[in-house]
Short mmCIF file of C-alpha atoms in Angstrom, two decimals:
data_model
loop_
_atom_site.label_atom_id
_atom_site.label_comp_id
_atom_site.label_asym_id
_atom_site.label_seq_id
_atom_site.Cartn_x
_atom_site.Cartn_y
_atom_site.Cartn_z
CA MET A 1 76.25 95.77 144.59
CA THR A 2 72.59 96.57 145.05
CA ASP A 3 69.37 94.58 145.19
CA LEU A 4 67.37 96.71 142.77
CA VAL A 5 68.38 99.23 140.12
CA THR A 6 65.84 101.55 138.57
CA PHE A 7 65.95 104.81 136.66
CA GLY A 8 63.65 107.49 135.31
CA GLU A 9 62.43 111.00 135.95
CA THR A 10 61.69 112.25 139.45
CA MET A 11 60.05 115.67 139.60
CA ALA A 12 59.33 118.37 142.11
CA LEU A 13 55.72 117.94 143.21
CA PHE A 14 53.44 120.81 144.19
CA ALA A 15 50.21 119.62 145.82
CA ALA A 16 47.43 122.17 146.34
CA ARG A 17 46.03 122.23 149.85
CA ARG A 18 42.67 123.69 148.80
CA THR A 19 39.98 121.64 147.06
CA GLY A 20 38.60 123.25 143.93
CA PRO A 21 39.89 124.71 140.64
CA LEU A 22 43.66 124.94 140.71
CA ARG A 23 43.60 128.63 139.76
CA PHE A 24 42.19 129.42 143.20
CA ALA A 25 44.87 127.50 145.10
CA ARG A 26 47.03 129.71 147.28
CA ASP A 27 49.01 127.19 149.34
CA PHE A 28 50.96 124.18 148.12
CA ASP A 29 52.93 121.39 149.76
CA LEU A 30 56.29 120.83 148.08
CA GLY A 31 57.73 117.35 147.69
CA VAL A 32 59.00 115.00 145.01
CA GLY A 33 57.44 112.23 142.95
CA GLY A 34 58.36 109.77 140.25
CA ALA A 35 57.19 106.23 139.56
CA GLU A 36 60.63 104.64 139.64
CA SER A 37 61.90 106.52 142.69
CA ASN A 38 58.65 105.65 144.48
CA VAL A 39 59.47 101.97 143.91
CA ALA A 40 63.05 102.50 145.09
CA ILE A 41 61.83 104.08 148.32
CA GLY A 42 59.26 101.32 148.85
CA VAL A 43 61.81 98.54 148.37
CA THR A 44 64.27 100.30 150.69
CA ARG A 45 61.69 100.69 153.44
CA LEU A 46 60.96 96.98 153.22
CA GLY A 47 64.56 96.08 153.96
CA HIS A 48 66.49 96.00 150.67
CA GLN A 49 69.04 98.19 148.95
CA ALA A 50 67.74 100.15 145.97
CA THR A 51 69.58 102.40 143.54
CA TRP A 52 67.88 105.11 141.48
CA ILE A 53 69.48 106.82 138.48
CA GLY A 54 68.18 109.97 136.81
CA ARG A 55 68.94 113.44 135.55
CA VAL A 56 67.83 116.52 137.50
CA GLY A 57 68.26 120.21 136.91
CA ALA A 58 71.16 122.05 138.49
CA ASP A 59 68.58 123.85 140.60
CA GLU A 60 66.90 123.79 144.00
CA PHE A 61 64.36 121.19 142.88
CA GLY A 62 67.15 118.90 141.72
CA ASP A 63 68.78 119.28 145.11
CA LEU A 64 65.44 118.43 146.71
CA VAL A 65 65.13 115.22 144.68
CA ARG A 66 68.65 114.16 145.61
CA ALA A 67 68.26 114.99 149.31
CA THR A 68 64.88 113.28 149.58
CA LEU A 69 66.04 110.00 148.06
CA LEU A 70 69.27 109.94 150.04
CA GLY A 71 67.28 110.70 153.17
CA GLU A 72 65.13 107.64 152.50
CA GLY A 73 68.20 105.42 152.18
CA VAL A 74 68.08 105.12 148.39
CA ARG A 75 71.41 105.19 146.57
CA ALA A 76 70.61 108.17 144.38
CA HIS A 77 72.67 108.81 141.26
CA ALA A 78 71.10 112.19 140.51
CA ILE A 79 73.03 113.58 137.55
CA PRO A 80 72.89 117.41 137.48
CA ASP A 81 72.06 118.87 134.07
CA PRO A 82 73.08 122.53 133.73
CA ASP A 83 71.10 122.99 130.52
CA ALA A 84 67.63 121.76 131.54
CA PRO A 85 65.37 122.20 134.58
CA THR A 86 63.98 119.62 136.96
CA GLY A 87 60.50 118.61 135.81
CA LEU A 88 57.40 119.68 137.72
CA MET A 89 54.24 117.84 138.73
CA ILE A 90 51.24 119.83 139.95
CA LYS A 91 48.55 117.97 141.84
CA GLY A 92 45.15 119.49 142.50
CA ARG A 93 41.97 118.15 144.07
CA ARG A 94 39.11 119.37 141.87
CA THR A 95 36.54 117.73 144.16
CA ALA A 96 36.86 115.63 147.27
CA ASP A 97 36.95 112.52 145.07
CA LEU A 98 38.78 113.74 141.96
CA ILE A 99 42.52 114.42 141.78
CA ALA A 100 44.00 116.01 138.66
CA VAL A 101 47.72 115.76 137.95
CA ARG A 102 49.49 118.03 135.47
CA TYR A 103 53.05 117.52 134.26
CA TYR A 104 55.55 120.13 133.10
CA ARG A 105 58.34 117.91 131.84
CA ALA A 106 58.86 118.68 128.14
CA GLY A 107 62.57 119.42 127.70
CA SER A 108 63.25 118.66 131.35
CA ALA A 109 66.51 117.25 132.65
CA GLY A 110 64.83 113.92 133.29
CA SER A 111 63.73 113.63 129.68
CA ARG A 112 67.39 113.92 128.62
CA LEU A 113 68.41 110.65 130.24
CA SER A 114 70.61 108.66 127.84
CA PRO A 115 72.39 105.30 127.69
CA ALA A 116 75.62 107.03 128.72
CA ASP A 117 74.05 107.84 132.11
CA LEU A 118 73.61 104.16 132.98
CA ASP A 119 76.50 102.22 134.48
CA PRO A 120 76.48 98.73 132.93
CA ASP A 121 78.49 97.30 135.83
CA LEU A 122 75.90 98.58 138.29
CA ILE A 123 73.05 97.07 136.29
CA GLY A 124 74.92 93.81 135.80
CA SER A 125 75.60 93.42 139.51
CA ALA A 126 72.00 94.05 140.61
CA ARG A 127 69.56 91.32 141.59
CA ILE A 128 66.81 92.94 139.50
CA LEU A 129 66.34 95.83 137.08
CA HIS A 130 63.02 97.70 137.34
CA VAL A 131 61.81 99.98 134.56
CA SER A 132 58.55 101.67 133.65
CA ALA A 133 56.95 102.55 130.35
CA ILE A 134 56.97 106.19 131.39
CA THR A 135 60.65 106.63 130.60
CA PRO A 136 60.55 105.57 126.91
CA ALA A 137 57.71 108.05 126.38
CA LEU A 138 59.82 111.01 127.49
CA SER A 139 62.18 111.24 124.51
CA ALA A 140 64.00 109.20 121.90
CA GLN A 141 67.19 109.16 123.94
CA ALA A 142 65.33 108.10 127.07
CA ARG A 143 63.81 105.28 125.02
CA ASP A 144 67.32 104.29 123.97
CA ALA A 145 68.34 104.29 127.64
CA VAL A 146 65.61 101.79 128.49
CA ARG A 147 66.57 99.53 125.62
CA HIS A 148 70.24 99.71 126.62
CA ALA A 149 69.47 98.93 130.27
CA VAL A 150 67.23 95.97 129.45
CA GLN A 151 69.76 94.52 127.04
CA THR A 152 72.54 94.98 129.60
CA ALA A 153 70.53 93.28 132.31
CA ARG A 154 69.60 90.33 130.14
CA ALA A 155 73.19 89.85 128.99
CA ALA A 156 74.23 89.68 132.65
CA GLY A 157 71.40 87.33 133.65
CA VAL A 158 69.64 90.00 135.72
CA PRO A 159 65.81 89.69 135.76
CA VAL A 160 63.88 92.62 134.32
CA SER A 161 60.72 94.04 135.89
CA LEU A 162 58.41 96.36 133.94
CA ASP A 163 55.48 98.42 135.21
CA VAL A 164 53.35 99.67 132.31
CA ASN A 165 52.39 102.91 134.10
CA TYR A 166 50.65 104.29 131.01
CA ARG A 167 50.54 108.10 130.81
CA LYS A 168 48.23 109.36 128.07
CA ALA A 169 49.77 112.85 128.35
CA LEU A 170 53.07 111.42 127.08
CA TRP A 171 52.08 109.16 124.19
CA SER A 172 49.13 107.61 122.43
CA PRO A 173 47.76 104.14 123.16
CA GLU A 174 49.01 103.03 119.74
CA GLU A 175 52.56 104.25 120.41
CA ALA A 176 52.63 102.75 123.88
CA GLY A 177 51.18 99.46 122.70
CA ALA A 178 53.74 99.11 119.93
CA TRP A 179 56.64 99.72 122.33
CA LEU A 180 55.22 97.35 124.92
CA ARG A 181 54.67 94.55 122.41
CA ASP A 182 58.23 95.01 121.19
CA THR A 183 59.64 94.92 124.73
CA ILE A 184 57.55 92.38 126.63
CA GLY A 185 59.54 89.43 125.34
CA GLN A 186 62.57 90.73 127.27
CA VAL A 187 60.67 91.10 130.55
CA ASP A 188 60.54 88.63 133.44
CA ILE A 189 58.01 90.44 135.65
CA LEU A 190 55.13 92.57 134.36
CA PHE A 191 52.88 94.87 136.40
CA ALA A 192 49.76 96.38 134.81
CA THR A 193 46.16 97.33 135.35
CA VAL A 194 43.70 95.60 133.02
CA PRO A 195 43.35 98.67 130.73
CA GLU A 196 47.15 98.95 130.59
CA ALA A 197 47.54 95.25 129.79
CA GLN A 198 44.99 95.64 127.00
CA LEU A 199 47.41 98.02 125.28
CA ILE A 200 49.43 94.86 124.61
CA ALA A 201 46.70 92.27 124.02
CA ASP A 202 43.05 92.90 123.17
CA VAL A 203 41.62 90.35 125.62
CA THR A 204 38.71 91.08 127.96
CA ASP A 205 38.77 88.31 130.56
CA PRO A 206 41.50 89.08 133.16
CA LEU A 207 42.70 85.49 133.51
CA GLU A 208 42.88 84.98 129.77
CA LEU A 209 44.59 88.33 129.48
CA ALA A 210 47.23 87.27 132.02
CA LYS A 211 47.78 84.00 130.16
CA THR A 212 48.17 85.83 126.87
CA LEU A 213 50.73 88.20 128.36
CA SER A 214 52.61 85.31 129.96
CA SER A 215 52.82 83.54 126.60
CA LEU A 216 54.70 86.57 125.24
CA GLY A 217 57.57 86.19 127.70
CA PRO A 218 57.07 87.25 131.31
CA ARG A 219 57.39 84.53 133.93
CA HIS A 220 55.36 86.60 136.40
CA VAL A 221 52.29 88.63 135.35
CA LEU A 222 50.63 90.86 137.94
CA LEU A 223 47.25 92.42 137.14
CA LYS A 224 46.02 95.11 139.52
CA PHE A 225 42.29 95.66 140.12
CA GLY A 226 42.46 98.55 142.60
CA ALA A 227 39.92 98.08 145.38
CA ASP A 228 39.15 94.60 143.98
CA GLY A 229 42.64 93.27 144.71
CA ALA A 230 45.06 91.65 142.29
CA LEU A 231 45.83 88.55 140.26
CA GLU A 232 49.21 86.90 139.79
CA LEU A 233 50.08 84.32 137.15
CA SER A 234 53.49 82.83 137.90
CA ASP A 235 54.91 79.60 136.49
CA ASP A 236 51.41 78.65 135.26
CA GLN A 237 49.97 79.03 138.78
CA VAL A 238 47.16 81.54 139.35
CA ARG A 239 46.74 83.37 142.64
CA GLN A 240 44.37 86.13 143.67
CA ALA A 241 44.38 88.45 146.64
CA SER A 242 41.81 90.85 148.01
CA ALA A 243 42.59 94.48 148.67
CA PHE A 244 42.87 95.68 152.24
CA PRO A 245 39.98 97.94 153.24
CA VAL A 246 41.34 101.41 154.05
CA THR A 247 40.10 104.98 153.82
CA GLU A 248 41.51 106.44 150.62
CA VAL A 249 43.01 109.91 150.83
CA ASP A 250 45.22 110.08 147.74
CA PRO A 251 45.31 107.23 145.18
CA VAL A 252 48.44 108.42 143.34
CA GLY A 253 51.36 106.06 143.87
CA ALA A 254 49.36 102.96 144.78
CA GLY A 255 50.62 101.02 141.75
CA ASP A 256 54.23 101.90 142.52
CA ALA A 257 53.72 100.75 146.11
CA PHE A 258 52.21 97.48 144.89
CA ALA A 259 55.25 96.84 142.69
CA ALA A 260 57.63 97.74 145.53
CA GLY A 261 55.89 95.34 147.93
CA TRP A 262 55.94 92.48 145.46
CA LEU A 263 59.56 93.04 144.44
CA ALA A 264 60.72 93.37 148.04
CA ASP A 265 59.18 90.02 148.94
CA TRP A 266 60.52 88.45 145.75
CA LEU A 267 63.98 89.64 146.77
CA ALA A 268 63.39 88.21 150.26
CA GLY A 269 62.43 84.80 148.86
CA ALA A 270 58.89 84.98 150.25
CA THR A 271 56.23 82.53 149.12
CA PRO A 272 54.06 83.56 146.15
CA ASP A 273 51.03 84.02 148.41
CA GLN A 274 52.99 86.19 150.83
CA ARG A 275 54.50 88.46 148.19
CA LEU A 276 51.08 89.10 146.65
CA ARG A 277 49.67 89.89 150.08
CA THR A 278 52.54 92.27 150.80
CA ALA A 279 52.01 93.97 147.44
CA CYS A 280 48.34 94.57 148.24
CA ALA A 281 49.21 95.82 151.73
CA ALA A 282 51.79 98.26 150.39
CA GLY A 283 49.29 99.54 147.84
CA ALA A 284 46.74 100.06 150.60
CA PHE A 285 49.19 102.03 152.73
CA ALA A 286 50.08 104.28 149.80
CA VAL A 287 46.55 105.68 149.48
CA THR A 288 46.06 106.50 153.16
CA SER A 289 47.74 109.93 153.15
CA GLN A 290 48.75 112.77 150.86
CA GLY A 291 51.85 112.25 148.74
CA ASP A 292 53.10 109.72 146.23
CA TRP A 293 55.38 107.75 148.60
CA GLU A 294 55.19 109.16 152.12
CA SER A 295 52.89 106.40 153.44
CA LEU A 296 54.88 103.49 152.01
CA PRO A 297 55.20 100.89 154.78
CA ARG A 298 58.12 99.43 156.65
CA ARG A 299 58.03 95.76 157.65
CA PRO A 300 56.46 96.30 161.11
CA ASP A 301 53.70 98.41 159.53
CA LEU A 302 52.34 95.51 157.50
CA ALA A 303 50.70 93.95 160.56
CA LEU A 304 48.75 97.15 161.22
CA LEU A 305 46.22 96.37 158.50
CA THR A 306 44.93 93.37 160.45
CA PRO A 307 41.79 94.55 162.28
CA ALA A 308 42.40 94.74 166.00
CA GLY A 309 40.36 96.34 168.76
CA ASP A 310 39.27 99.93 168.36
CA GLY A 311 41.96 100.88 165.85
CA VAL A 312 44.12 102.60 168.46
CA HIS A 313 47.64 101.23 168.96
CA ARG A 314 49.21 102.11 172.31
#
């Protein structure tokens, strides 16, 4: 058994160390990144058991993905694909304030995920299934995998969590919106920014937008406002939380951290106010260093965002 099951594509990540046009970069940091595996790591660090499923190439980068997730305590079902490579993500800093991310994932092992790769008994025994709208954009068979997983979870009474995670490089707003509107009725928990939520419903006011989304099915709707905090509509109750003031180094992965913090506290039975606060804290930690997941907090870290003294902990 596991607390959370998730699946998707995790890629090798090359991050340029030099600021400026990527063609002038000479040194890169090598790591891994993927929205769903970021959530799995975040939930694990906050005290729960998470399982990630995905396909990787039978190559060094696939080995890196597997070793990284296992090293973080995630139960990694990394299925080696001898006929396709591990996808790549290249991250460059064009200016001090602008990060550009490029994906090389067409025909990758991760895009070949299929329903046959997903163990229905594993999904049915989980406490929650977490998916993102990245996976259905990768290929038709990956889209089938998401549908199969959601249907399996619902048949077993397992709640379904969905993070919109819209990627314009993968599909158009019209394609994404159509899939989201078709799927949202099967979702219990929805995470989105306001622009992402507007792919589903053309509503401007955030509160009215959350109410519209909730009327379509989700019991919990989480809208993320970045540095302006977040809003949660759960069981007809509205809550808002402010963001924690931190110095931003790398914003990539903040949304995954937010979802991981909220889901971890939901699994722990925390109060609605506490889980929203933890989600905002996890999102704040994620942006404080380079990398998509490296700064995700553990439970003792959460207290560090409370201002104290000169900022030095001895």
